[in-house]
């Protein structure tokens, strides 16, 4: 593993990831320093002989008096500077130049002997000290036989809006570090999030492809961030430039603004470092997968106060196990440059280009309440005509100025462009029910055939699959450009008032987001002009045909601004009290044009330009009890809101001022504890989130929208992450979610039923361990409980009879529309061929389980079958 010694610039913005790999840095620092002293013939004694926790004669330490220290957690160099001022002693560093900036200190508060205070400052760094004389302390690497090369787990959050270490932050936070992604051979954000409890994945929406997920029961498609700024685009995110992924579950409205009902996801990207680095990883898979990534870092000492360049490159092509027609083709490049790495003013300019040209897969159709009995490998689309193309460009500038160790100003600005084009086939058999109706209810009409809405569906739940000859090939065709211009400026300050220490973050952010989708339909006179197919033998080679026409041209622009502050106050050594307030202004303009359709065609009704303005405060308060430096117990309360145009879409029904934004309240209590010298972090929490004013659309009139729904999710979750001896890495989590609709004006029969895509239980585990013959093996599993497809229509009729008392039909049977839960098992085997080359095999879905991975109310995407990835990792 490479040494993760970073500059203060990297520490300020990539502090969490640097801690993950820091243990290996300590081991390399130890060996490098010892070698340097040996090679140079230094007159100083060998470090292995002099770094002792107490002076050999015991004399100096015995005379050190008690003094009061109040040094906060933070960069080690700043802590040592504060220690020199408080103690009056001089500290001499015996380490390679620039190394100290790669460490962080837990700080020290209270009355201590000067040597004990310094020991606490160095706790968890792998460094030690000795008293050279009565006025000088020397810091270096401890004896080689006691140096641990196992890194402690991450204890800090990369996002600057959080000033406290992770263990002292009153919120459920799951960090998926780089070593987990490497061990599991992950290449996407979607697969990375399978390591986080309380998150479930869903299929793409009709007009928005890309990563769709649910956090603690609430949709979070618009709650994905990159380096702390919202990553608005509809695309599939690749992990080639990830340093780590952070899932912050629970109250997050004050820090992140609109949305954030269940939490947010933050992708923390790689930035330049002070150490030269070249890494190349290759993967070859059983489904013709070919993937190569390169990570190249080059520092230039002395240029512009310390400069470094870094570039990450990725290319991938391959298929999907068990889904023969689906194909993935991706390319990405992410160059970045940092200047002023050794100065008080530091800047990083980064650019990401990610392109994708896939043959997409919307899977298999529903058949009433369950998966249609189709062949697992069946593809209902047109491989030569279906496509998903994205070309994302994201430019980010970060600037930071350190006025003093207690005052820091940082700003981040972004310009992003997310073009996409998609034509995807969605297989359907019968139309979706618009309402759940109980047994005995009289309905006026039967469900219609999805291919021809003029005809009732001729199939019953007892019909044989071979008899289903009309599977609709609904074409989802969209061309769109999303865009983002954003700036966020924050000040971080550490100060005291009346003896209490404060850590304050205050900021302002704002900008504009745009979305310009153009949608196309192939339905004329309620009949799909694209040919239908059969359930058991869909013809993939059938030529595509159909009459397509544009149904809507939309332009949406949202301008928003947010002001916020969060203050954490230390009340002695045992308690921390934090609180924050945010105010957001969200102003949206919406234009929809309707071209003239062909005869029999239907377009979205044109509307005059409409606007919507939402202004809303959000609040947060938390109390942390710290019975030990290794643990905390907390209670947290927070609010958030979802404006009407959160996803940059409006309708006439939402312009009415009486349709209030959706409002959310979350209560959470939990505990965090680190064990085994900070190598195992355990978190647990119980929580309750309630959404008021949930928007509902009248199933008989799409312009009639009310804010009258109420939804509730309560539950508990636990997570473990550790880097343990004998090469044992551990990541595990469990979440129990009890979700329900608690009030609905238009869908009263949904009350008491679970929300869409919310499994009651999720579990994840991946463990690696050192094996004989220099092997390292890993084994893991994921469990996702059963999920319903819709919050408003949780169950559907499965049987009818002619109404004997008049017109219509009587519902004779109903069933939950849900997908079953599943278990998946994965394995890994790694072997170092040389000091710089590793050989790695990953086998996914070891038992070749057939399961639904991504549900949607209108289609179901199966999970990949058994597959293997074989590759080599090169380090230079």
PDB file of N, CA and C in Angstrom, residues 196-280:
ATOM      1  N   UNK A 196     -23.647  -0.246   2.790  1.00  0.00           N
ATOM      2  CA  UNK A 196     -24.225   0.699   3.750  1.00  0.00           C
ATOM      3  C   UNK A 196     -25.606   0.202   4.166  1.00  0.00           C
ATOM      4  N   UNK A 197     -25.859   0.009   5.454  1.00  0.00           N
ATOM      5  CA  UNK A 197     -27.198  -0.415   5.889  1.00  0.00           C
ATOM      6  C   UNK A 197     -28.211   0.711   5.718  1.00  0.00           C
ATOM      7  N   UNK A 198     -29.464   0.334   5.456  1.00  0.00           N
ATOM      8  CA  UNK A 198     -30.529   1.323   5.348  1.00  0.00           C
ATOM      9  C   UNK A 198     -30.697   1.919   3.969  1.00  0.00           C
ATOM     10  N   UNK A 199     -29.892   1.474   2.989  1.00  0.00           N
ATOM     11  CA  UNK A 199     -29.997   1.970   1.617  1.00  0.00           C
ATOM     12  C   UNK A 199     -30.463   0.836   0.715  1.00  0.00           C
ATOM     13  N   UNK A 200     -31.452   1.103  -0.121  1.00  0.00           N
ATOM     14  CA  UNK A 200     -31.910   0.132  -1.113  1.00  0.00           C
ATOM     15  C   UNK A 200     -31.920   0.802  -2.473  1.00  0.00           C
ATOM     16  N   UNK A 201     -31.687   0.011  -3.501  1.00  0.00           N
ATOM     17  CA  UNK A 201     -31.534   0.514  -4.861  1.00  0.00           C
ATOM     18  C   UNK A 201     -32.798   0.260  -5.660  1.00  0.00           C
ATOM     19  N   UNK A 202     -33.031   1.126  -6.652  1.00  0.00           N
ATOM     20  CA  UNK A 202     -34.234   1.009  -7.480  1.00  0.00           C
ATOM     21  C   UNK A 202     -33.863   1.217  -8.938  1.00  0.00           C
ATOM     22  N   UNK A 203     -34.778   0.823  -9.838  1.00  0.00           N
ATOM     23  CA  UNK A 203     -34.550   0.998 -11.268  1.00  0.00           C
ATOM     24  C   UNK A 203     -34.777   2.447 -11.655  1.00  0.00           C
ATOM     25  N   UNK A 204     -34.282   2.808 -12.845  1.00  0.00           N
ATOM     26  CA  UNK A 204     -34.406   4.163 -13.330  1.00  0.00           C
ATOM     27  C   UNK A 204     -35.850   4.564 -13.576  1.00  0.00           C
ATOM     28  N   UNK A 205     -36.138   5.832 -13.316  1.00  0.00           N
ATOM     29  CA  UNK A 205     -37.470   6.351 -13.597  1.00  0.00           C
ATOM     30  C   UNK A 205     -37.624   6.563 -15.095  1.00  0.00           C
ATOM     31  N   UNK A 206     -38.869   6.783 -15.519  1.00  0.00           N
ATOM     32  CA  UNK A 206     -39.153   6.901 -16.946  1.00  0.00           C
ATOM     33  C   UNK A 206     -38.360   8.033 -17.591  1.00  0.00           C
ATOM     34  N   UNK A 207     -38.273   9.181 -16.928  1.00  0.00           N
ATOM     35  CA  UNK A 207     -37.591  10.318 -17.532  1.00  0.00           C
ATOM     36  C   UNK A 207     -36.229  10.600 -16.966  1.00  0.00           C
ATOM     37  N   UNK A 208     -35.759   9.785 -16.024  1.00  0.00           N
ATOM     38  CA  UNK A 208     -34.477  10.051 -15.372  1.00  0.00           C
ATOM     39  C   UNK A 208     -33.754   8.736 -15.149  1.00  0.00           C
ATOM     40  N   UNK A 209     -32.737   8.495 -15.960  1.00  0.00           N
ATOM     41  CA  UNK A 209     -31.955   7.292 -15.785  1.00  0.00           C
ATOM     42  C   UNK A 209     -30.837   7.566 -14.782  1.00  0.00           C
ATOM     43  N   UNK A 210     -30.026   6.559 -14.540  1.00  0.00           N
ATOM     44  CA  UNK A 210     -28.916   6.745 -13.620  1.00  0.00           C
ATOM     45  C   UNK A 210     -29.208   6.180 -12.252  1.00  0.00           C
ATOM     46  N   UNK A 211     -28.377   6.574 -11.287  1.00  0.00           N
ATOM     47  CA  UNK A 211     -28.455   6.017  -9.948  1.00  0.00           C
ATOM     48  C   UNK A 211     -29.725   6.473  -9.241  1.00  0.00           C
ATOM     49  N   UNK A 212     -30.551   5.508  -8.850  1.00  0.00           N
ATOM     50  CA  UNK A 212     -31.762   5.762  -8.083  1.00  0.00           C
ATOM     51  C   UNK A 212     -31.697   4.939  -6.808  1.00  0.00           C
ATOM     52  N   UNK A 213     -31.890   5.573  -5.685  1.00  0.00           N
ATOM     53  CA  UNK A 213     -31.766   4.869  -4.420  1.00  0.00           C
ATOM     54  C   UNK A 213     -32.707   5.450  -3.383  1.00  0.00           C
ATOM     55  N   UNK A 214     -32.891   4.674  -2.337  1.00  0.00           N
ATOM     56  CA  UNK A 214     -33.726   5.064  -1.216  1.00  0.00           C
ATOM     57  C   UNK A 214     -32.883   5.010   0.050  1.00  0.00           C
ATOM     58  N   UNK A 215     -32.904   6.079   0.838  1.00  0.00           N
ATOM     59  CA  UNK A 215     -32.175   6.132   2.099  1.00  0.00           C
ATOM     60  C   UNK A 215     -33.189   6.179   3.230  1.00  0.00           C
ATOM     61  N   UNK A 216     -33.129   5.174   4.075  1.00  0.00           N
ATOM     62  CA  UNK A 216     -34.059   5.090   5.210  1.00  0.00           C
ATOM     63  C   UNK A 216     -35.504   5.301   4.798  1.00  0.00           C
ATOM     64  N   UNK A 217     -35.863   4.742   3.654  1.00  0.00           N
ATOM     65  CA  UNK A 217     -37.261   4.726   3.262  1.00  0.00           C
ATOM     66  C   UNK A 217     -37.705   5.848   2.359  1.00  0.00           C
ATOM     67  N   UNK A 218     -36.829   6.828   2.073  1.00  0.00           N
ATOM     68  CA  UNK A 218     -37.239   7.964   1.252  1.00  0.00           C
ATOM     69  C   UNK A 218     -36.312   8.108   0.056  1.00  0.00           C
ATOM     70  N   UNK A 219     -36.905   8.425  -1.091  1.00  0.00           N
ATOM     71  CA  UNK A 219     -36.132   8.514  -2.305  1.00  0.00           C
ATOM     72  C   UNK A 219     -35.015   9.548  -2.167  1.00  0.00           C
ATOM     73  N   UNK A 220     -33.846   9.218  -2.727  1.00  0.00           N
ATOM     74  CA  UNK A 220     -32.679  10.091  -2.589  1.00  0.00           C
ATOM     75  C   UNK A 220     -31.989  10.297  -3.937  1.00  0.00           C
ATOM     76  N   UNK A 221     -32.746  10.212  -5.026  1.00  0.00           N
ATOM     77  CA  UNK A 221     -32.127  10.391  -6.340  1.00  0.00           C
ATOM     78  C   UNK A 221     -31.493  11.764  -6.473  1.00  0.00           C
ATOM     79  N   UNK A 222     -32.054  12.774  -5.802  1.00  0.00           N
ATOM     80  CA  UNK A 222     -31.520  14.134  -5.876  1.00  0.00           C
ATOM     81  C   UNK A 222     -30.663  14.491  -4.671  1.00  0.00           C
ATOM     82  N   UNK A 223     -30.275  13.482  -3.895  1.00  0.00           N
ATOM     83  CA  UNK A 223     -29.477  13.735  -2.692  1.00  0.00           C
ATOM     84  C   UNK A 223     -28.092  13.115  -2.804  1.00  0.00           C
ATOM     85  N   UNK A 224     -27.540  13.125  -4.015  1.00  0.00           N
ATOM     86  CA  UNK A 224     -26.192  12.627  -4.252  1.00  0.00           C
ATOM     87  C   UNK A 224     -25.264  13.823  -4.447  1.00  0.00           C
ATOM     88  N   UNK A 225     -24.182  13.864  -3.701  1.00  0.00           N
ATOM     89  CA  UNK A 225     -23.254  14.990  -3.712  1.00  0.00           C
ATOM     90  C   UNK A 225     -21.870  14.524  -4.152  1.00  0.00           C
ATOM     91  N   UNK A 226     -21.088  15.463  -4.627  1.00  0.00           N
ATOM     92  CA  UNK A 226     -19.699  15.212  -4.986  1.00  0.00           C
ATOM     93  C   UNK A 226     -18.842  16.305  -4.352  1.00  0.00           C
ATOM     94  N   UNK A 227     -17.938  15.894  -3.480  1.00  0.00           N
ATOM     95  CA  UNK A 227     -17.091  16.846  -2.753  1.00  0.00           C
ATOM     96  C   UNK A 227     -17.929  17.911  -2.042  1.00  0.00           C
ATOM     97  N   UNK A 228     -19.107  17.511  -1.571  1.00  0.00           N
ATOM     98  CA  UNK A 228     -19.941  18.406  -0.787  1.00  0.00           C
ATOM     99  C   UNK A 228     -20.910  19.251  -1.576  1.00  0.00           C
ATOM    100  N   UNK A 229     -20.891  19.180  -2.928  1.00  0.00           N
ATOM    101  CA  UNK A 229     -21.826  19.931  -3.768  1.00  0.00           C
ATOM    102  C   UNK A 229     -22.733  18.939  -4.492  1.00  0.00           C
ATOM    103  N   UNK A 230     -23.995  19.299  -4.629  1.00  0.00           N
ATOM    104  CA  UNK A 230     -24.974  18.410  -5.237  1.00  0.00           C
ATOM    105  C   UNK A 230     -24.541  18.001  -6.644  1.00  0.00           C
ATOM    106  N   UNK A 231     -24.561  16.708  -6.893  1.00  0.00           N
ATOM    107  CA  UNK A 231     -24.223  16.139  -8.191  1.00  0.00           C
ATOM    108  C   UNK A 231     -25.543  15.801  -8.882  1.00  0.00           C
ATOM    109  N   UNK A 232     -26.057  16.765  -9.636  1.00  0.00           N
ATOM    110  CA  UNK A 232     -27.449  16.737 -10.052  1.00  0.00           C
ATOM    111  C   UNK A 232     -27.731  15.798 -11.220  1.00  0.00           C
ATOM    112  N   UNK A 233     -26.767  15.453 -12.014  1.00  0.00           N
ATOM    113  CA  UNK A 233     -27.014  14.762 -13.269  1.00  0.00           C
ATOM    114  C   UNK A 233     -27.625  13.381 -13.125  1.00  0.00           C
ATOM    115  N   UNK A 234     -28.362  12.960 -14.163  1.00  0.00           N
ATOM    116  CA  UNK A 234     -28.959  11.617 -14.219  1.00  0.00           C
ATOM    117  C   UNK A 234     -28.005  10.713 -14.993  1.00  0.00           C
ATOM    118  N   UNK A 235     -27.089  10.071 -14.280  1.00  0.00           N
ATOM    119  CA  UNK A 235     -26.122   9.189 -14.925  1.00  0.00           C
ATOM    120  C   UNK A 235     -25.666   8.149 -13.915  1.00  0.00           C
ATOM    121  N   UNK A 236     -24.987   7.118 -14.425  1.00  0.00           N
ATOM    122  CA  UNK A 236     -24.440   6.069 -13.561  1.00  0.00           C
ATOM    123  C   UNK A 236     -23.013   6.446 -13.192  1.00  0.00           C
ATOM    124  N   UNK A 237     -22.758   6.580 -11.906  1.00  0.00           N
ATOM    125  CA  UNK A 237     -21.480   7.092 -11.428  1.00  0.00           C
ATOM    126  C   UNK A 237     -20.459   5.959 -11.280  1.00  0.00           C
ATOM    127  N   UNK A 238     -19.307   6.165 -11.875  1.00  0.00           N
ATOM    128  CA  UNK A 238     -18.223   5.198 -11.812  1.00  0.00           C
ATOM    129  C   UNK A 238     -17.283   5.579 -10.664  1.00  0.00           C
ATOM    130  N   UNK A 239     -16.659   4.572 -10.059  1.00  0.00           N
ATOM    131  CA  UNK A 239     -15.850   4.797  -8.854  1.00  0.00           C
ATOM    132  C   UNK A 239     -14.380   5.025  -9.145  1.00  0.00           C
ATOM    133  N   UNK A 240     -13.976   5.194 -10.412  1.00  0.00           N
ATOM    134  CA  UNK A 240     -12.553   5.241 -10.728  1.00  0.00           C
ATOM    135  C   UNK A 240     -11.832   6.416 -10.077  1.00  0.00           C
ATOM    136  N   UNK A 241     -12.561   7.479  -9.739  1.00  0.00           N
ATOM    137  CA  UNK A 241     -11.930   8.651  -9.131  1.00  0.00           C
ATOM    138  C   UNK A 241     -12.329   8.828  -7.670  1.00  0.00           C
ATOM    139  N   UNK A 242     -12.926   7.801  -7.046  1.00  0.00           N
ATOM    140  CA  UNK A 242     -13.360   7.917  -5.654  1.00  0.00           C
ATOM    141  C   UNK A 242     -12.178   7.712  -4.704  1.00  0.00           C
ATOM    142  N   UNK A 243     -12.056   8.574  -3.732  1.00  0.00           N
ATOM    143  CA  UNK A 243     -11.208   8.297  -2.575  1.00  0.00           C
ATOM    144  C   UNK A 243     -11.998   7.516  -1.534  1.00  0.00           C
ATOM    145  N   UNK A 244     -13.249   7.892  -1.375  1.00  0.00           N
ATOM    146  CA  UNK A 244     -14.154   7.182  -0.488  1.00  0.00           C
ATOM    147  C   UNK A 244     -15.569   7.658  -0.765  1.00  0.00           C
ATOM    148  N   UNK A 245     -16.543   6.935  -0.224  1.00  0.00           N
ATOM    149  CA  UNK A 245     -17.954   7.313  -0.324  1.00  0.00           C
ATOM    150  C   UNK A 245     -18.508   7.418   1.081  1.00  0.00           C
ATOM    151  N   UNK A 246     -19.224   8.502   1.355  1.00  0.00           N
ATOM    152  CA  UNK A 246     -19.785   8.747   2.678  1.00  0.00           C
ATOM    153  C   UNK A 246     -21.304   8.754   2.590  1.00  0.00           C
ATOM    154  N   UNK A 247     -21.940   7.959   3.415  1.00  0.00           N
ATOM    155  CA  UNK A 247     -23.397   7.941   3.513  1.00  0.00           C
ATOM    156  C   UNK A 247     -23.775   8.544   4.861  1.00  0.00           C
ATOM    157  N   UNK A 248     -24.410   9.691   4.828  1.00  0.00           N
ATOM    158  CA  UNK A 248     -24.832  10.386   6.042  1.00  0.00           C
ATOM    159  C   UNK A 248     -26.339  10.225   6.155  1.00  0.00           C
ATOM    160  N   UNK A 249     -26.748   9.378   7.073  1.00  0.00           N
ATOM    161  CA  UNK A 249     -28.166   9.073   7.240  1.00  0.00           C
ATOM    162  C   UNK A 249     -28.711   9.827   8.443  1.00  0.00           C
ATOM    163  N   UNK A 250     -29.945  10.266   8.318  1.00  0.00           N
ATOM    164  CA  UNK A 250     -30.545  11.030   9.403  1.00  0.00           C
ATOM    165  C   UNK A 250     -30.607  12.502   9.059  1.00  0.00           C
ATOM    166  N   UNK A 251     -30.791  13.378  10.057  1.00  0.00           N
ATOM    167  CA  UNK A 251     -30.981  14.806   9.797  1.00  0.00           C
ATOM    168  C   UNK A 251     -29.807  15.397   9.025  1.00  0.00           C
ATOM    169  N   UNK A 252     -30.084  15.990   7.869  1.00  0.00           N
ATOM    170  CA  UNK A 252     -29.017  16.567   7.055  1.00  0.00           C
ATOM    171  C   UNK A 252     -29.467  17.831   6.333  1.00  0.00           C
ATOM    172  N   UNK A 253     -30.669  18.329   6.630  1.00  0.00           N
ATOM    173  CA  UNK A 253     -31.187  19.481   5.920  1.00  0.00           C
ATOM    174  C   UNK A 253     -30.393  20.742   6.145  1.00  0.00           C
ATOM    175  N   UNK A 254     -29.867  20.956   7.348  1.00  0.00           N
ATOM    176  CA  UNK A 254     -29.123  22.183   7.637  1.00  0.00           C
ATOM    177  C   UNK A 254     -27.826  22.218   6.833  1.00  0.00           C
ATOM    178  N   UNK A 255     -27.139  21.093   6.752  1.00  0.00           N
ATOM    179  CA  UNK A 255     -25.870  21.075   6.044  1.00  0.00           C
ATOM    180  C   UNK A 255     -26.030  21.047   4.527  1.00  0.00           C
ATOM    181  N   UNK A 256     -27.097  20.408   4.026  1.00  0.00           N
ATOM    182  CA  UNK A 256     -27.165  20.154   2.590  1.00  0.00           C
ATOM    183  C   UNK A 256     -28.348  20.786   1.876  1.00  0.00           C
ATOM    184  N   UNK A 257     -29.262  21.388   2.587  1.00  0.00           N
ATOM    185  CA  UNK A 257     -30.347  22.084   1.920  1.00  0.00           C
ATOM    186  C   UNK A 257     -31.506  21.177   1.557  1.00  0.00           C
ATOM    187  N   UNK A 258     -32.169  21.487   0.464  1.00  0.00           N
ATOM    188  CA  UNK A 258     -33.412  20.820   0.085  1.00  0.00           C
ATOM    189  C   UNK A 258     -33.237  19.308   0.000  1.00  0.00           C
ATOM    190  N   UNK A 259     -34.337  18.600   0.181  1.00  0.00           N
ATOM    191  CA  UNK A 259     -34.280  17.150   0.152  1.00  0.00           C
ATOM    192  C   UNK A 259     -33.690  16.610   1.435  1.00  0.00           C
ATOM    193  N   UNK A 260     -32.793  15.628   1.305  1.00  0.00           N
ATOM    194  CA  UNK A 260     -32.081  15.042   2.444  1.00  0.00           C
ATOM    195  C   UNK A 260     -33.049  14.507   3.494  1.00  0.00           C
ATOM    196  N   UNK A 261     -34.184  13.942   3.048  1.00  0.00           N
ATOM    197  CA  UNK A 261     -35.163  13.436   3.995  1.00  0.00           C
ATOM    198  C   UNK A 261     -34.591  12.291   4.814  1.00  0.00           C
ATOM    199  N   UNK A 262     -34.035  11.295   4.127  1.00  0.00           N
ATOM    200  CA  UNK A 262     -33.431  10.166   4.839  1.00  0.00           C
ATOM    201  C   UNK A 262     -31.945  10.303   5.024  1.00  0.00           C
ATOM    202  N   UNK A 263     -31.327  11.225   4.291  1.00  0.00           N
ATOM    203  CA  UNK A 263     -29.888  11.420   4.364  1.00  0.00           C
ATOM    204  C   UNK A 263     -29.341  11.766   2.992  1.00  0.00           C
ATOM    205  N   UNK A 264     -28.007  11.769   2.868  1.00  0.00           N
ATOM    206  CA  UNK A 264     -27.357  12.108   1.611  1.00  0.00           C
ATOM    207  C   UNK A 264     -26.174  11.174   1.380  1.00  0.00           C
ATOM    208  N   UNK A 265     -25.740  11.134   0.125  1.00  0.00           N
ATOM    209  CA  UNK A 265     -24.544  10.398  -0.277  1.00  0.00           C
ATOM    210  C   UNK A 265     -23.532  11.409  -0.790  1.00  0.00           C
ATOM    211  N   UNK A 266     -22.288  11.296  -0.324  1.00  0.00           N
ATOM    212  CA  UNK A 266     -21.224  12.170  -0.807  1.00  0.00           C
ATOM    213  C   UNK A 266     -20.094  11.340  -1.403  1.00  0.00           C
ATOM    214  N   UNK A 267     -19.728  11.665  -2.656  1.00  0.00           N
ATOM    215  CA  UNK A 267     -18.576  11.049  -3.303  1.00  0.00           C
ATOM    216  C   UNK A 267     -17.376  11.965  -3.079  1.00  0.00           C
ATOM    217  N   UNK A 268     -16.367  11.466  -2.410  1.00  0.00           N
ATOM    218  CA  UNK A 268     -15.166  12.263  -2.180  1.00  0.00           C
ATOM    219  C   UNK A 268     -14.112  11.826  -3.193  1.00  0.00           C
ATOM    220  N   UNK A 269     -13.703  12.762  -4.034  1.00  0.00           N
ATOM    221  CA  UNK A 269     -12.800  12.430  -5.123  1.00  0.00           C
ATOM    222  C   UNK A 269     -11.335  12.542  -4.723  1.00  0.00           C
ATOM    223  N   UNK A 270     -10.489  11.906  -5.496  1.00  0.00           N
ATOM    224  CA  UNK A 270      -9.052  11.970  -5.271  1.00  0.00           C
ATOM    225  C   UNK A 270      -8.527  13.343  -5.669  1.00  0.00           C
ATOM    226  N   UNK A 271      -7.497  13.809  -4.955  1.00  0.00           N
ATOM    227  CA  UNK A 271      -6.834  15.062  -5.293  1.00  0.00           C
ATOM    228  C   UNK A 271      -5.326  14.835  -5.243  1.00  0.00           C
ATOM    229  N   UNK A 272      -4.544  15.766  -5.786  1.00  0.00           N
ATOM    230  CA  UNK A 272      -3.091  15.586  -5.781  1.00  0.00           C
ATOM    231  C   UNK A 272      -2.513  15.448  -4.376  1.00  0.00           C
ATOM    232  N   UNK A 273      -1.405  14.685  -4.284  1.00  0.00           N
ATOM    233  CA  UNK A 273      -0.720  14.433  -3.028  1.00  0.00           C
ATOM    234  C   UNK A 273       0.757  14.810  -3.157  1.00  0.00           C
ATOM    235  N   UNK A 274       1.485  14.720  -2.050  1.00  0.00           N
ATOM    236  CA  UNK A 274       2.897  15.108  -2.055  1.00  0.00           C
ATOM    237  C   UNK A 274       3.810  13.954  -2.447  1.00  0.00           C
ATOM    238  N   UNK A 275       3.281  12.740  -2.520  1.00  0.00           N
ATOM    239  CA  UNK A 275       4.100  11.584  -2.866  1.00  0.00           C
ATOM    240  C   UNK A 275       3.872  11.171  -4.310  1.00  0.00           C
ATOM    241  N   UNK A 276       4.932  10.835  -5.007  1.00  0.00           N
ATOM    242  CA  UNK A 276       4.819  10.347  -6.376  1.00  0.00           C
ATOM    243  C   UNK A 276       4.113   8.991  -6.363  1.00  0.00           C
ATOM    244  N   UNK A 277       3.252   8.778  -7.344  1.00  0.00           N
ATOM    245  CA  UNK A 277       2.420   7.578  -7.326  1.00  0.00           C
ATOM    246  C   UNK A 277       2.049   7.190  -8.747  1.00  0.00           C
ATOM    247  N   UNK A 278       2.134   5.903  -9.029  1.00  0.00           N
ATOM    248  CA  UNK A 278       1.601   5.345 -10.272  1.00  0.00           C
ATOM    249  C   UNK A 278       0.942   4.017  -9.910  1.00  0.00           C
ATOM    250  N   UNK A 279      -0.356   3.911 -10.164  1.00  0.00           N
ATOM    251  CA  UNK A 279      -1.093   2.678  -9.917  1.00  0.00           C
ATOM    252  C   UNK A 279      -1.896   2.334 -11.164  1.00  0.00           C
ATOM    253  N   UNK A 280      -1.835   1.086 -11.565  1.00  0.00           N
ATOM    254  CA  UNK A 280      -2.608   0.603 -12.704  1.00  0.00           C
ATOM    255  C   UNK A 280      -3.311  -0.674 -12.282  1.00  0.00           C
TER     256      UNK A 280
END
